[in-house]
């Protein structure tokens, strides 16, 4: 029982980490996209 709980915790932690990484990647992508549009606008 204790091991299953810890496994669940590890899985949730992994999901959170993956979410953070995807959000950071999305932010970088959006930032570069904004820069591109800004340069094109000039």
Coordinates of C-alpha atoms in Angstrom, one line a residue:
X1 CA 0.0 0.0 0.0
X2 CA 2.8 2.4 0.9
X3 CA 4.7 1.7 -2.2
X4 CA 1.7 2.3 -4.4
X5 CA 1.1 5.7 -2.8
X6 CA 4.7 6.7 -3.4
X7 CA 4.4 5.6 -7.0
X8 CA 1.4 7.7 -7.4
X9 CA 3.3 10.7 -5.9
X10 CA 6.2 10.1 -8.3
X11 CA 3.8 9.9 -11.3
X12 CA 2.1 13.2 -10.2
X13 CA 5.5 14.8 -9.8
X14 CA 6.6 13.7 -13.2
X15 CA 3.3 15.0 -14.7
X16 CA 3.9 18.4 -13.0
X17 CA 7.5 18.5 -14.3
X18 CA 6.4 17.7 -17.8
X19 CA 3.7 20.4 -17.5
X20 CA 6.3 23.0 -16.4
X21 CA 8.7 22.1 -19.2
X22 CA 5.9 22.3 -21.8
X23 CA 4.8 25.7 -20.4
X24 CA 8.4 27.0 -20.6
X25 CA 8.7 25.7 -24.2
X26 CA 5.4 27.3 -25.1
X27 CA 6.5 30.7 -23.6
X28 CA 9.7 30.6 -25.5
X29 CA 7.8 29.7 -28.7
X30 CA 5.3 32.5 -28.1
X31 CA 8.1 35.0 -27.4
X32 CA 10.0 34.2 -30.6
X33 CA 6.7 34.3 -32.5
X34 CA 6.0 37.8 -31.0
X35 CA 9.5 39.0 -32.0
X36 CA 9.0 37.7 -35.6
X37 CA 5.6 39.5 -35.9
X38 CA 7.1 42.6 -34.4
X39 CA 10.0 42.6 -37.0
X40 CA 7.5 41.9 -39.8
X41 CA 5.3 44.8 -38.6
X42 CA 8.1 47.3 -39.1

